[in-house]
Amino acid sequence: MTRARIDAFFEALWRDYVSIAPSAAGIRALFAADNPDLANDHVAFRSFDRDPIGIDRLEQPLLALGYRRLAPYRFEEKQLDAWAYVHADPDRPRIFLSALRTVSLSAPARAIVDGLLAQAVQLARDEPARFATEAIFHAGRLWRMPSWDDYQLLLAESEYAAWLAVFGLRANHFTIAVNSLRSPATLEGVIERVEAAGHPLNRAGGTKKGSPAELLEQASTLADRIALRFGDGRVHEVPSCYYEFARRYPDQSGELYQGFVAASADRIFESTDTGAGTGAGRARR
Ligand code: NI
């Protein structure tokens, strides 16, 4: 696989991402100026655990690009399963692909998701080429825009499902690799610079998730909010995407830790919560 194809893939993901999360471009610029080696730690995607967008099918184009499965992750409270992928070229970002267990939804919520997936199944029959390459990762919705009421019903049960229903397949977040920075070299320094520029951070579970002992420290902004026209014509502002920051530490072999820490990622998922940022405990998953 050519390097150019992977470059083009991440450029397309980034363009799509900043189109709905414009703050990310400004945040990247805060670091790009004095950090010529600024790198992406990982890009994350959300999906449903069913055809035609289950992980088994979605990962095929990633494997074709030279990615391999690193490790599986489970999020019991949020009813998600995930895989992390790494590339043979260590300069390529990791990819984190998660999927909601649709059987965990209530009957009314599952009926909405069934309706969305039925449209995706039809699309996969009519236009199989759209599902055959990495372009599926910035395809957006593979179904019509849900109504505001359906969005609210999903949101009451699963913020993840509601986000996915209105935004579809696309990068949920990019992540600045703190290890690639000359300055600031610590996650605390990164947090300070982002906050000083006026970008609010996700404080659920504390601003900083993880620790050097866990070999991974992370933080994230709160998602931008954008106005969407729902299927019933109503227009509402909803959270779109956030930006993440990750600092990795070497393991006992001296190699930088490559994996993820489920407990940290669990709270980072909440960066797209509609009421996020208070740090208060939330019963809703
Ligand atoms: Ni992440």
CSV table of C-alpha atoms and ligand atoms in Angstrom, one decimal:
chain,number,residue,atom,x,y,z
A,1,MET,CA,0.0,0.0,0.0
A,2,THR,CA,1.4,3.3,-1.0
A,3,ARG,CA,2.3,5.9,1.6
A,4,ALA,CA,0.4,8.4,-0.4
A,5,ARG,CA,-2.9,6.5,0.0
A,6,ILE,CA,-2.6,6.5,3.8
A,7,ASP,CA,-1.6,10.2,3.7
A,8,ALA,CA,-4.7,10.9,1.7
A,9,PHE,CA,-6.9,8.8,4.0
A,10,PHE,CA,-5.9,10.8,7.1
A,11,GLU,CA,-6.1,14.1,5.2
A,12,ALA,CA,-9.7,13.3,4.2
A,13,LEU,CA,-10.5,12.3,7.8
A,14,TRP,CA,-9.0,15.5,9.1
A,15,ARG,CA,-10.9,17.7,6.6
A,16,ASP,CA,-14.2,16.0,7.5
A,17,TYR,CA,-13.4,16.3,11.2
A,18,VAL,CA,-12.6,20.0,11.3
A,19,SER,CA,-15.7,20.7,9.1
A,20,ILE,CA,-17.8,19.8,12.1
A,21,ALA,CA,-15.3,20.5,14.9
A,22,PRO,CA,-13.6,23.8,13.8
A,23,SER,CA,-11.9,24.3,17.2
A,24,ALA,CA,-9.6,21.4,16.4
A,25,ALA,CA,-7.9,23.3,13.7
A,26,GLY,CA,-7.2,26.2,16.1
A,27,ILE,CA,-6.0,23.9,18.8
A,28,ARG,CA,-3.6,22.1,16.4
A,29,ALA,CA,-2.3,25.5,15.3
A,30,LEU,CA,-1.5,26.3,19.0
A,31,PHE,CA,1.1,23.5,18.9
A,32,ALA,CA,2.1,23.2,15.2
A,33,ALA,CA,3.9,26.5,15.2
A,34,ASP,CA,6.7,25.5,17.6
A,35,ASN,CA,6.4,21.7,17.0
A,36,PRO,CA,7.4,20.7,13.5
A,37,ASP,CA,7.1,17.0,14.4
A,38,LEU,CA,3.6,17.3,15.8
A,39,ALA,CA,2.0,13.8,15.4
A,40,ASN,CA,-1.4,12.1,15.8
A,41,ASP,CA,-1.5,9.5,18.5
A,42,HIS,CA,-4.7,8.0,17.3
A,43,VAL,CA,-8.0,8.6,15.5
A,44,ALA,CA,-11.2,7.1,17.0
A,45,PHE,CA,-14.4,5.9,15.3
A,46,ARG,CA,-17.8,4.9,16.5
A,47,SER,CA,-20.1,2.3,15.0
A,48,PHE,CA,-22.9,-0.1,15.7
A,49,ASP,CA,-22.1,-3.8,16.1
A,50,ARG,CA,-24.2,-5.0,13.2
A,51,ASP,CA,-23.9,-5.4,9.4
A,52,PRO,CA,-22.9,-3.6,7.3
A,53,ILE,CA,-20.9,-1.6,9.8
A,54,GLY,CA,-19.8,-4.1,12.4
A,55,ILE,CA,-16.1,-4.1,13.3
A,56,ASP,CA,-15.4,-7.3,11.4
A,57,ARG,CA,-16.4,-5.7,8.2
A,58,LEU,CA,-15.2,-2.1,8.9
A,59,GLU,CA,-11.7,-3.3,9.8
A,60,GLN,CA,-11.1,-4.9,6.4
A,61,PRO,CA,-10.0,-1.6,4.7
A,62,LEU,CA,-7.8,-0.9,7.7
A,63,LEU,CA,-6.1,-4.2,7.4
A,64,ALA,CA,-5.7,-3.6,3.6
A,65,LEU,CA,-3.9,-0.3,4.5
A,66,GLY,CA,-1.3,-2.3,6.6
A,67,TYR,CA,-3.0,-2.0,10.0
A,68,ARG,CA,-3.1,-4.9,12.4
A,69,ARG,CA,-5.2,-5.6,15.5
A,70,LEU,CA,-3.4,-4.7,18.7
A,71,ALA,CA,-5.8,-5.4,21.5
A,72,PRO,CA,-9.6,-5.6,22.2
A,73,TYR,CA,-11.3,-3.4,24.8
A,74,ARG,CA,-14.6,-3.7,26.5
A,75,PHE,CA,-16.7,-0.9,28.2
A,76,GLU,CA,-19.4,-2.6,30.2
A,77,GLU,CA,-21.2,0.5,31.4
A,78,LYS,CA,-21.4,2.0,28.0
A,79,GLN,CA,-22.0,-1.4,26.3
A,80,LEU,CA,-19.2,-1.0,23.8
A,81,ASP,CA,-16.6,-3.3,22.3
A,82,ALA,CA,-13.5,-2.0,20.6
A,83,TRP,CA,-10.3,-2.9,18.9
A,84,ALA,CA,-7.1,-0.8,18.7
A,85,TYR,CA,-5.1,-1.1,15.5
A,86,VAL,CA,-1.4,-0.2,14.9
A,87,HIS,CA,0.5,0.2,11.7
A,88,ALA,CA,3.8,-1.4,10.8
A,89,ASP,CA,5.1,2.1,10.2
A,90,PRO,CA,5.3,3.5,13.8
A,91,ASP,CA,4.8,7.0,12.5
A,92,ARG,CA,1.3,6.2,11.5
A,93,PRO,CA,-1.5,7.0,14.0
A,94,ARG,CA,-3.1,4.2,15.9
A,95,ILE,CA,-6.8,3.6,15.1
A,96,PHE,CA,-9.4,3.0,17.8
A,97,LEU,CA,-12.6,1.4,16.5
A,98,SER,CA,-15.6,0.9,18.8
A,99,ALA,CA,-19.1,-0.4,18.3
A,100,LEU,CA,-22.2,-0.3,20.5
A,101,ARG,CA,-23.9,-3.6,21.4
A,102,THR,CA,-27.3,-2.9,19.9
A,103,VAL,CA,-28.9,-5.7,21.9
A,104,SER,CA,-28.3,-3.7,25.0
A,105,LEU,CA,-30.7,-1.0,23.9
A,106,SER,CA,-34.3,-0.8,25.0
A,107,ALA,CA,-36.9,-2.0,22.5
A,108,PRO,CA,-37.9,1.6,21.4
A,109,ALA,CA,-34.2,2.7,21.0
A,110,ARG,CA,-33.3,-0.5,19.2
A,111,ALA,CA,-36.3,0.0,16.8
A,112,ILE,CA,-34.8,3.4,15.8
A,113,VAL,CA,-31.3,1.9,15.3
A,114,ASP,CA,-32.8,-1.0,13.4
A,115,GLY,CA,-34.4,1.5,11.0
A,116,LEU,CA,-31.0,3.3,10.5
A,117,LEU,CA,-29.2,0.0,9.9
A,118,ALA,CA,-31.9,-1.3,7.4
A,119,GLN,CA,-31.1,1.8,5.3
A,120,ALA,CA,-27.4,1.1,5.5
A,121,VAL,CA,-28.0,-2.6,4.5
A,122,GLN,CA,-29.9,-1.3,1.5
A,123,LEU,CA,-27.1,1.1,0.6
A,124,ALA,CA,-24.5,-1.7,0.9
A,125,ARG,CA,-26.6,-3.7,-1.6
A,126,ASP,CA,-27.0,-0.8,-4.0
A,127,GLU,CA,-23.5,0.7,-3.7
A,128,PRO,CA,-21.2,-2.0,-2.3
A,129,ALA,CA,-18.1,0.0,-3.5
A,130,ARG,CA,-18.8,2.6,-0.8
A,131,PHE,CA,-18.2,0.0,1.8
A,132,ALA,CA,-15.2,-1.6,0.2
A,133,THR,CA,-12.5,1.0,0.9
A,134,GLU,CA,-11.2,3.2,3.7
A,135,ALA,CA,-13.5,6.0,2.4
A,136,ILE,CA,-16.3,4.3,4.5
A,137,PHE,CA,-14.6,5.9,7.6
A,138,HIS,CA,-15.6,9.4,6.4
A,139,ALA,CA,-18.9,8.5,4.7
A,140,GLY,CA,-20.9,10.1,7.4
A,141,ARG,CA,-24.5,9.0,7.8
A,142,LEU,CA,-25.5,5.9,5.8
A,143,TRP,CA,-29.2,6.7,6.6
A,144,ARG,CA,-31.5,9.6,6.6
A,145,MET,CA,-31.2,12.2,9.4
A,146,PRO,CA,-33.3,11.0,12.4
A,147,SER,CA,-36.0,13.2,13.9
A,148,TRP,CA,-35.3,15.4,16.9
A,149,ASP,CA,-37.5,13.1,19.0
A,150,ASP,CA,-35.6,10.0,17.9
A,151,TYR,CA,-32.4,11.7,18.7
A,152,GLN,CA,-33.7,12.6,22.2
A,153,LEU,CA,-34.9,9.1,22.8
A,154,LEU,CA,-31.5,7.6,21.9
A,155,LEU,CA,-29.7,10.3,23.9
A,156,ALA,CA,-31.7,9.4,27.0
A,157,GLU,CA,-30.2,5.9,26.8
A,158,SER,CA,-26.9,6.2,25.0
A,159,GLU,CA,-25.1,9.4,24.1
A,160,TYR,CA,-22.9,7.2,21.9
A,161,ALA,CA,-25.9,5.9,19.9
A,162,ALA,CA,-27.4,9.4,19.5
A,163,TRP,CA,-24.1,10.8,18.3
A,164,LEU,CA,-23.6,8.0,15.8
A,165,ALA,CA,-27.2,8.3,14.5
A,166,VAL,CA,-26.7,12.0,13.5
A,167,PHE,CA,-23.1,12.0,12.5
A,168,GLY,CA,-22.5,8.6,11.1
A,169,LEU,CA,-19.1,7.1,10.3
A,170,ARG,CA,-16.4,9.7,10.5
A,171,ALA,CA,-13.5,10.5,12.9
A,172,ASN,CA,-15.0,11.1,16.4
A,173,HIS,CA,-11.7,12.6,17.6
A,174,PHE,CA,-8.1,13.1,16.6
A,175,THR,CA,-5.4,13.0,19.3
A,176,ILE,CA,-2.2,15.1,19.7
A,177,ALA,CA,0.7,12.9,20.6
A,178,VAL,CA,2.3,14.8,23.5
A,179,ASN,CA,5.4,12.7,23.0
A,180,SER,CA,5.9,14.3,19.6
A,181,LEU,CA,6.0,17.8,21.1
A,182,ARG,CA,9.2,19.7,22.0
A,183,SER,CA,7.2,22.2,24.0
A,184,PRO,CA,5.2,21.8,26.1
A,185,ALA,CA,6.6,18.3,26.8
A,186,THR,CA,4.0,17.4,29.5
A,187,LEU,CA,0.3,16.8,29.4
A,188,GLU,CA,-0.1,19.5,32.2
A,189,GLY,CA,1.7,21.9,29.9
A,190,VAL,CA,-0.6,21.0,27.0
A,191,ILE,CA,-3.7,21.4,29.2
A,192,GLU,CA,-2.5,24.8,30.3
A,193,ARG,CA,-2.0,26.0,26.7
A,194,VAL,CA,-5.4,24.7,25.5
A,195,GLU,CA,-7.2,26.3,28.5
A,196,ALA,CA,-5.3,29.6,28.1
A,197,ALA,CA,-6.6,29.8,24.5
A,198,GLY,CA,-10.2,29.5,25.8
A,199,HIS,CA,-11.0,25.9,25.0
A,200,PRO,CA,-12.9,24.1,27.8
A,201,LEU,CA,-11.8,20.6,28.8
A,202,ASN,CA,-13.7,17.5,29.7
A,203,ARG,CA,-13.5,17.3,33.5
A,204,ALA,CA,-15.5,14.1,33.9
A,205,GLY,CA,-13.3,11.9,36.2
A,206,GLY,CA,-10.7,14.8,36.4
A,207,THR,CA,-9.1,16.7,33.6
A,208,LYS,CA,-6.2,14.3,33.4
A,209,LYS,CA,-7.1,10.6,32.9
A,210,GLY,CA,-4.6,7.8,33.6
A,211,SER,CA,-1.1,8.1,35.1
A,212,PRO,CA,2.5,7.3,34.4
A,213,ALA,CA,2.0,4.0,36.3
A,214,GLU,CA,-0.7,3.1,33.7
A,215,LEU,CA,1.8,4.2,31.0
A,216,LEU,CA,-0.8,6.5,29.4
A,217,GLU,CA,-2.1,9.9,30.4
A,218,GLN,CA,-4.9,11.6,28.5
A,219,ALA,CA,-7.1,14.7,28.4
A,220,SER,CA,-9.7,16.0,26.0
A,221,THR,CA,-11.6,19.1,25.1
A,222,LEU,CA,-15.4,19.3,25.3
A,223,ALA,CA,-16.9,18.7,21.9
A,224,ASP,CA,-17.8,21.7,19.7
A,225,ARG,CA,-21.5,22.3,19.2
A,226,ILE,CA,-23.0,22.7,15.8
A,227,ALA,CA,-26.5,23.3,14.5
A,228,LEU,CA,-28.1,20.4,12.7
A,229,ARG,CA,-31.3,20.2,10.8
A,230,PHE,CA,-33.1,17.1,12.0
A,231,GLY,CA,-35.3,14.8,9.9
A,232,ASP,CA,-38.4,16.6,11.0
A,233,GLY,CA,-37.0,20.0,9.9
A,234,ARG,CA,-36.2,21.2,13.4
A,235,VAL,CA,-32.8,22.8,13.9
A,236,HIS,CA,-30.9,22.2,17.2
A,237,GLU,CA,-27.3,22.6,18.4
A,238,VAL,CA,-25.7,19.3,19.4
A,239,PRO,CA,-22.1,18.3,20.4
A,240,SER,CA,-20.0,17.2,17.5
A,241,CYS,CA,-16.4,16.2,18.0
A,242,TYR,CA,-13.6,16.9,20.5
A,243,TYR,CA,-9.8,16.9,20.5
A,244,GLU,CA,-7.7,14.6,22.6
A,245,PHE,CA,-4.2,14.7,24.0
A,246,ALA,CA,-2.2,11.6,25.0
A,247,ARG,CA,1.2,11.2,26.6
A,248,ARG,CA,2.7,7.7,26.6
A,249,TYR,CA,5.4,6.2,28.9
A,250,PRO,CA,7.9,3.4,28.2
A,251,ASP,CA,7.1,0.0,29.6
A,252,GLN,CA,9.5,-2.3,31.3
A,253,SER,CA,11.2,-3.2,27.9
A,254,GLY,CA,11.8,0.5,27.3
A,255,GLU,CA,9.3,0.7,24.5
A,256,LEU,CA,6.6,3.3,24.5
A,257,TYR,CA,3.3,1.7,25.6
A,258,GLN,CA,1.0,1.3,22.6
A,259,GLY,CA,-2.3,0.3,24.1
A,260,PHE,CA,-5.2,2.1,25.7
A,261,VAL,CA,-6.6,2.3,29.2
A,262,ALA,CA,-10.2,1.4,29.3
A,263,ALA,CA,-11.0,3.3,32.5
A,264,SER,CA,-9.6,6.5,31.0
A,265,ALA,CA,-11.3,6.0,27.6
A,266,ASP,CA,-14.5,5.4,29.4
A,267,ARG,CA,-14.6,9.0,30.7
A,268,ILE,CA,-13.2,10.4,27.5
A,269,PHE,CA,-16.3,9.1,25.7
A,270,GLU,CA,-18.2,11.6,27.8
A,271,SER,CA,-16.6,14.5,25.9
A,272,THR,CA,-19.6,14.5,23.6
A,273,ASP,CA,-22.2,14.5,26.4
A,274,THR,CA,-24.7,17.2,25.9
A,275,GLY,CA,-24.3,18.3,29.6
A,276,ALA,CA,-20.6,17.4,29.9
A,277,GLY,CA,-18.1,19.5,31.7
A,278,THR,CA,-19.5,19.6,35.2
A,279,GLY,CA,-17.6,16.5,36.4
A,280,ALA,CA,-20.7,15.4,38.1
A,281,GLY,CA,-21.5,11.7,38.2
A,282,ARG,CA,-23.9,10.6,35.5
A,283,ALA,CA,-26.2,7.7,35.6
A,284,ARG,CA,-26.8,7.7,31.9
A,285,ARG,CA,-24.4,5.7,29.9
B,1,NI,NI,-9.1,8.5,22.1
